[in-house]
């Protein structure tokens, strides 16, 4: 089974922030689906590729460089941070490991469903509010 290590501000597995779309596709092959950049409800939605039955999402800027990586649980791989399985571990253990690097923003509007670590540009999402396991983890390039 593949292990995709999360390194904030850098990568999830072999996919790095700032990497070109062509390089992502060389690593993972053709995406399962593609969302082209578009505007809906007055919001600009960027280009995105979806891999591993849409569980591994890669978002690009207008130069087709990776700006965001979001990964859901999937049987083909395990996603880890500091050796902890992000999707299977006790959520408190995942949060504690991340908080060794930076605090969670517990004032974030979607907290505690969506946990945002602003100093890491990292988010964790779960559909249950308190102790549900995390369904996705995402990293982004730092906001300008």
mmCIF file of C-alpha atoms in Angstrom:
data_model
loop_
_atom_site.group_PDB
_atom_site.id
_atom_site.type_symbol
_atom_site.label_atom_id
_atom_site.label_comp_id
_atom_site.label_asym_id
_atom_site.label_seq_id
_atom_site.Cartn_x
_atom_site.Cartn_y
_atom_site.Cartn_z
ATOM 1 C CA UNK A 1 0.000 0.000 0.000
ATOM 2 C CA UNK A 2 1.253 3.473 -0.850
ATOM 3 C CA UNK A 3 1.922 5.959 1.915
ATOM 4 C CA UNK A 4 1.394 9.641 1.166
ATOM 5 C CA UNK A 5 3.187 11.757 3.773
ATOM 6 C CA UNK A 6 1.824 15.230 4.443
ATOM 7 C CA UNK A 7 4.464 17.943 4.639
ATOM 8 C CA UNK A 8 2.804 21.337 5.209
ATOM 9 C CA UNK A 9 3.813 24.046 2.712
ATOM 10 C CA UNK A 10 5.434 21.354 0.559
ATOM 11 C CA UNK A 11 3.640 18.182 -0.489
ATOM 12 C CA UNK A 12 1.304 15.280 0.019
ATOM 13 C CA UNK A 13 3.037 12.167 -1.212
ATOM 14 C CA UNK A 14 4.781 12.773 -4.538
ATOM 15 C CA UNK A 15 2.707 15.854 -5.404
ATOM 16 C CA UNK A 16 4.330 19.166 -4.478
ATOM 17 C CA UNK A 17 2.868 22.633 -4.231
ATOM 18 C CA UNK A 18 4.102 24.654 -7.209
ATOM 19 C CA UNK A 19 4.521 21.549 -9.391
ATOM 20 C CA UNK A 20 3.269 21.850 -12.960
ATOM 21 C CA UNK A 21 0.118 19.982 -14.030
ATOM 22 C CA UNK A 22 2.082 18.011 -16.637
ATOM 23 C CA UNK A 23 4.411 16.721 -13.896
ATOM 24 C CA UNK A 24 1.456 15.697 -11.709
ATOM 25 C CA UNK A 25 0.002 13.756 -14.620
ATOM 26 C CA UNK A 26 3.373 12.110 -15.317
ATOM 27 C CA UNK A 27 3.321 10.787 -11.745
ATOM 28 C CA UNK A 28 -0.362 9.770 -11.462
ATOM 29 C CA UNK A 29 -1.326 9.321 -15.119
ATOM 30 C CA UNK A 30 -4.569 10.586 -16.569
ATOM 31 C CA UNK A 31 -6.996 11.964 -13.991
ATOM 32 C CA UNK A 32 -10.338 10.243 -13.323
ATOM 33 C CA UNK A 33 -12.001 13.557 -14.000
ATOM 34 C CA UNK A 34 -11.090 17.169 -14.681
ATOM 35 C CA UNK A 35 -12.801 20.385 -13.703
ATOM 36 C CA UNK A 36 -11.901 23.270 -15.985
ATOM 37 C CA UNK A 37 -11.616 26.773 -14.572
ATOM 38 C CA UNK A 38 -14.974 28.530 -14.622
ATOM 39 C CA UNK A 39 -17.033 31.209 -12.933
ATOM 40 C CA UNK A 40 -20.199 30.246 -11.075
ATOM 41 C CA UNK A 41 -22.211 32.442 -8.697
ATOM 42 C CA UNK A 42 -19.630 35.159 -9.271
ATOM 43 C CA UNK A 43 -16.884 32.910 -7.870
ATOM 44 C CA UNK A 44 -13.841 31.908 -9.915
ATOM 45 C CA UNK A 45 -13.275 28.140 -9.669
ATOM 46 C CA UNK A 46 -9.768 27.061 -10.732
ATOM 47 C CA UNK A 47 -8.660 24.051 -12.778
ATOM 48 C CA UNK A 48 -8.683 20.782 -10.805
ATOM 49 C CA UNK A 49 -7.656 17.216 -11.491
ATOM 50 C CA UNK A 50 -9.117 14.253 -9.604
ATOM 51 C CA UNK A 51 -7.217 10.985 -9.110
ATOM 52 C CA UNK A 52 -7.808 7.710 -7.202
ATOM 53 C CA UNK A 53 -11.562 7.638 -7.862
ATOM 54 C CA UNK A 54 -11.716 11.389 -7.176
ATOM 55 C CA UNK A 55 -10.255 11.047 -3.651
ATOM 56 C CA UNK A 56 -6.992 12.877 -4.469
ATOM 57 C CA UNK A 57 -7.725 16.401 -5.742
ATOM 58 C CA UNK A 58 -5.146 18.776 -7.164
ATOM 59 C CA UNK A 59 -5.969 22.442 -7.798
ATOM 60 C CA UNK A 60 -3.967 24.680 -10.139
ATOM 61 C CA UNK A 61 -3.514 28.401 -10.699
ATOM 62 C CA UNK A 62 -3.725 30.071 -14.129
ATOM 63 C CA UNK A 63 -0.110 29.020 -14.858
ATOM 64 C CA UNK A 64 -1.182 25.408 -14.126
ATOM 65 C CA UNK A 65 0.966 25.184 -10.991
ATOM 66 C CA UNK A 66 -0.333 23.233 -7.983
ATOM 67 C CA UNK A 67 -1.831 25.588 -5.382
ATOM 68 C CA UNK A 68 -3.859 23.146 -3.276
ATOM 69 C CA UNK A 69 -3.853 19.397 -2.625
ATOM 70 C CA UNK A 70 -6.740 17.687 -0.835
ATOM 71 C CA UNK A 71 -6.859 13.987 -0.074
ATOM 72 C CA UNK A 72 -9.707 11.819 1.200
ATOM 73 C CA UNK A 73 -9.457 8.308 2.579
ATOM 74 C CA UNK A 74 -9.075 5.621 -0.088
ATOM 75 C CA UNK A 75 -8.152 1.909 0.093
ATOM 76 C CA UNK A 76 -5.268 2.368 -2.389
ATOM 77 C CA UNK A 77 -3.133 4.445 -0.007
ATOM 78 C CA UNK A 78 -2.694 5.731 3.528
ATOM 79 C CA UNK A 79 -2.155 9.424 4.294
ATOM 80 C CA UNK A 80 0.163 10.161 7.218
ATOM 81 C CA UNK A 81 1.413 13.116 9.184
ATOM 82 C CA UNK A 82 4.270 12.502 11.641
ATOM 83 C CA UNK A 83 3.691 8.769 11.195
ATOM 84 C CA UNK A 84 -0.010 9.030 12.128
ATOM 85 C CA UNK A 85 -2.711 7.750 9.760
ATOM 86 C CA UNK A 86 -4.704 10.972 9.312
ATOM 87 C CA UNK A 87 -7.941 9.244 8.298
ATOM 88 C CA UNK A 88 -7.922 6.361 10.801
ATOM 89 C CA UNK A 89 -6.296 7.760 13.946
ATOM 90 C CA UNK A 90 -8.096 9.322 16.866
ATOM 91 C CA UNK A 91 -8.748 12.937 15.772
ATOM 92 C CA UNK A 92 -7.251 14.284 19.009
ATOM 93 C CA UNK A 93 -3.967 12.533 18.144
ATOM 94 C CA UNK A 94 -3.878 14.133 14.686
ATOM 95 C CA UNK A 95 -4.670 17.585 16.092
ATOM 96 C CA UNK A 96 -2.030 17.241 18.826
ATOM 97 C CA UNK A 97 0.645 16.301 16.269
ATOM 98 C CA UNK A 98 -0.198 19.311 14.099
ATOM 99 C CA UNK A 99 -0.402 21.671 17.068
ATOM 100 C CA UNK A 100 3.237 20.881 17.847
ATOM 101 C CA UNK A 101 3.933 23.024 14.767
ATOM 102 C CA UNK A 102 1.107 25.571 14.887
ATOM 103 C CA UNK A 103 -2.237 26.178 16.614
ATOM 104 C CA UNK A 104 -5.619 25.425 15.117
ATOM 105 C CA UNK A 105 -7.854 28.455 14.550
ATOM 106 C CA UNK A 106 -10.793 27.579 16.812
ATOM 107 C CA UNK A 107 -12.480 30.853 15.783
ATOM 108 C CA UNK A 108 -12.649 29.698 12.143
ATOM 109 C CA UNK A 109 -16.262 29.913 10.933
ATOM 110 C CA UNK A 110 -16.517 26.165 10.173
ATOM 111 C CA UNK A 111 -14.778 24.931 13.340
ATOM 112 C CA UNK A 112 -14.963 22.092 14.550
ATOM 113 C CA UNK A 113 -16.114 20.461 11.296
ATOM 114 C CA UNK A 114 -13.350 22.105 9.267
ATOM 115 C CA UNK A 115 -10.169 22.669 11.258
ATOM 116 C CA UNK A 116 -7.906 25.346 9.820
ATOM 117 C CA UNK A 117 -4.230 25.694 10.788
ATOM 118 C CA UNK A 118 -3.427 29.109 9.254
ATOM 119 C CA UNK A 119 0.324 29.043 9.970
ATOM 120 C CA UNK A 120 0.545 25.704 8.125
ATOM 121 C CA UNK A 121 -1.990 26.527 5.372
ATOM 122 C CA UNK A 122 -3.525 23.155 6.230
ATOM 123 C CA UNK A 123 -7.098 22.064 6.851
ATOM 124 C CA UNK A 124 -8.773 18.928 8.170
ATOM 125 C CA UNK A 125 -12.421 18.172 7.405
ATOM 126 C CA UNK A 126 -14.921 15.836 9.015
ATOM 127 C CA UNK A 127 -18.677 15.737 8.665
ATOM 128 C CA UNK A 128 -19.195 15.043 12.380
ATOM 129 C CA UNK A 129 -18.445 17.930 14.680
ATOM 130 C CA UNK A 130 -16.430 16.680 17.619
ATOM 131 C CA UNK A 131 -14.795 13.286 17.548
ATOM 132 C CA UNK A 132 -15.451 12.004 14.034
ATOM 133 C CA UNK A 133 -12.418 10.882 12.080
ATOM 134 C CA UNK A 134 -11.071 13.291 9.506
ATOM 135 C CA UNK A 135 -12.344 12.617 6.009
ATOM 136 C CA UNK A 136 -9.964 14.922 4.161
ATOM 137 C CA UNK A 137 -6.714 16.770 4.685
ATOM 138 C CA UNK A 138 -5.571 19.606 2.482
ATOM 139 C CA UNK A 139 -2.557 21.834 2.091
ATOM 140 C CA UNK A 140 -2.259 25.086 0.163
ATOM 141 C CA UNK A 141 0.374 27.530 -0.914
ATOM 142 C CA UNK A 142 0.582 30.417 1.567
ATOM 143 C CA UNK A 143 -1.956 33.161 0.950
ATOM 144 C CA UNK A 144 -0.400 36.315 -0.459
#
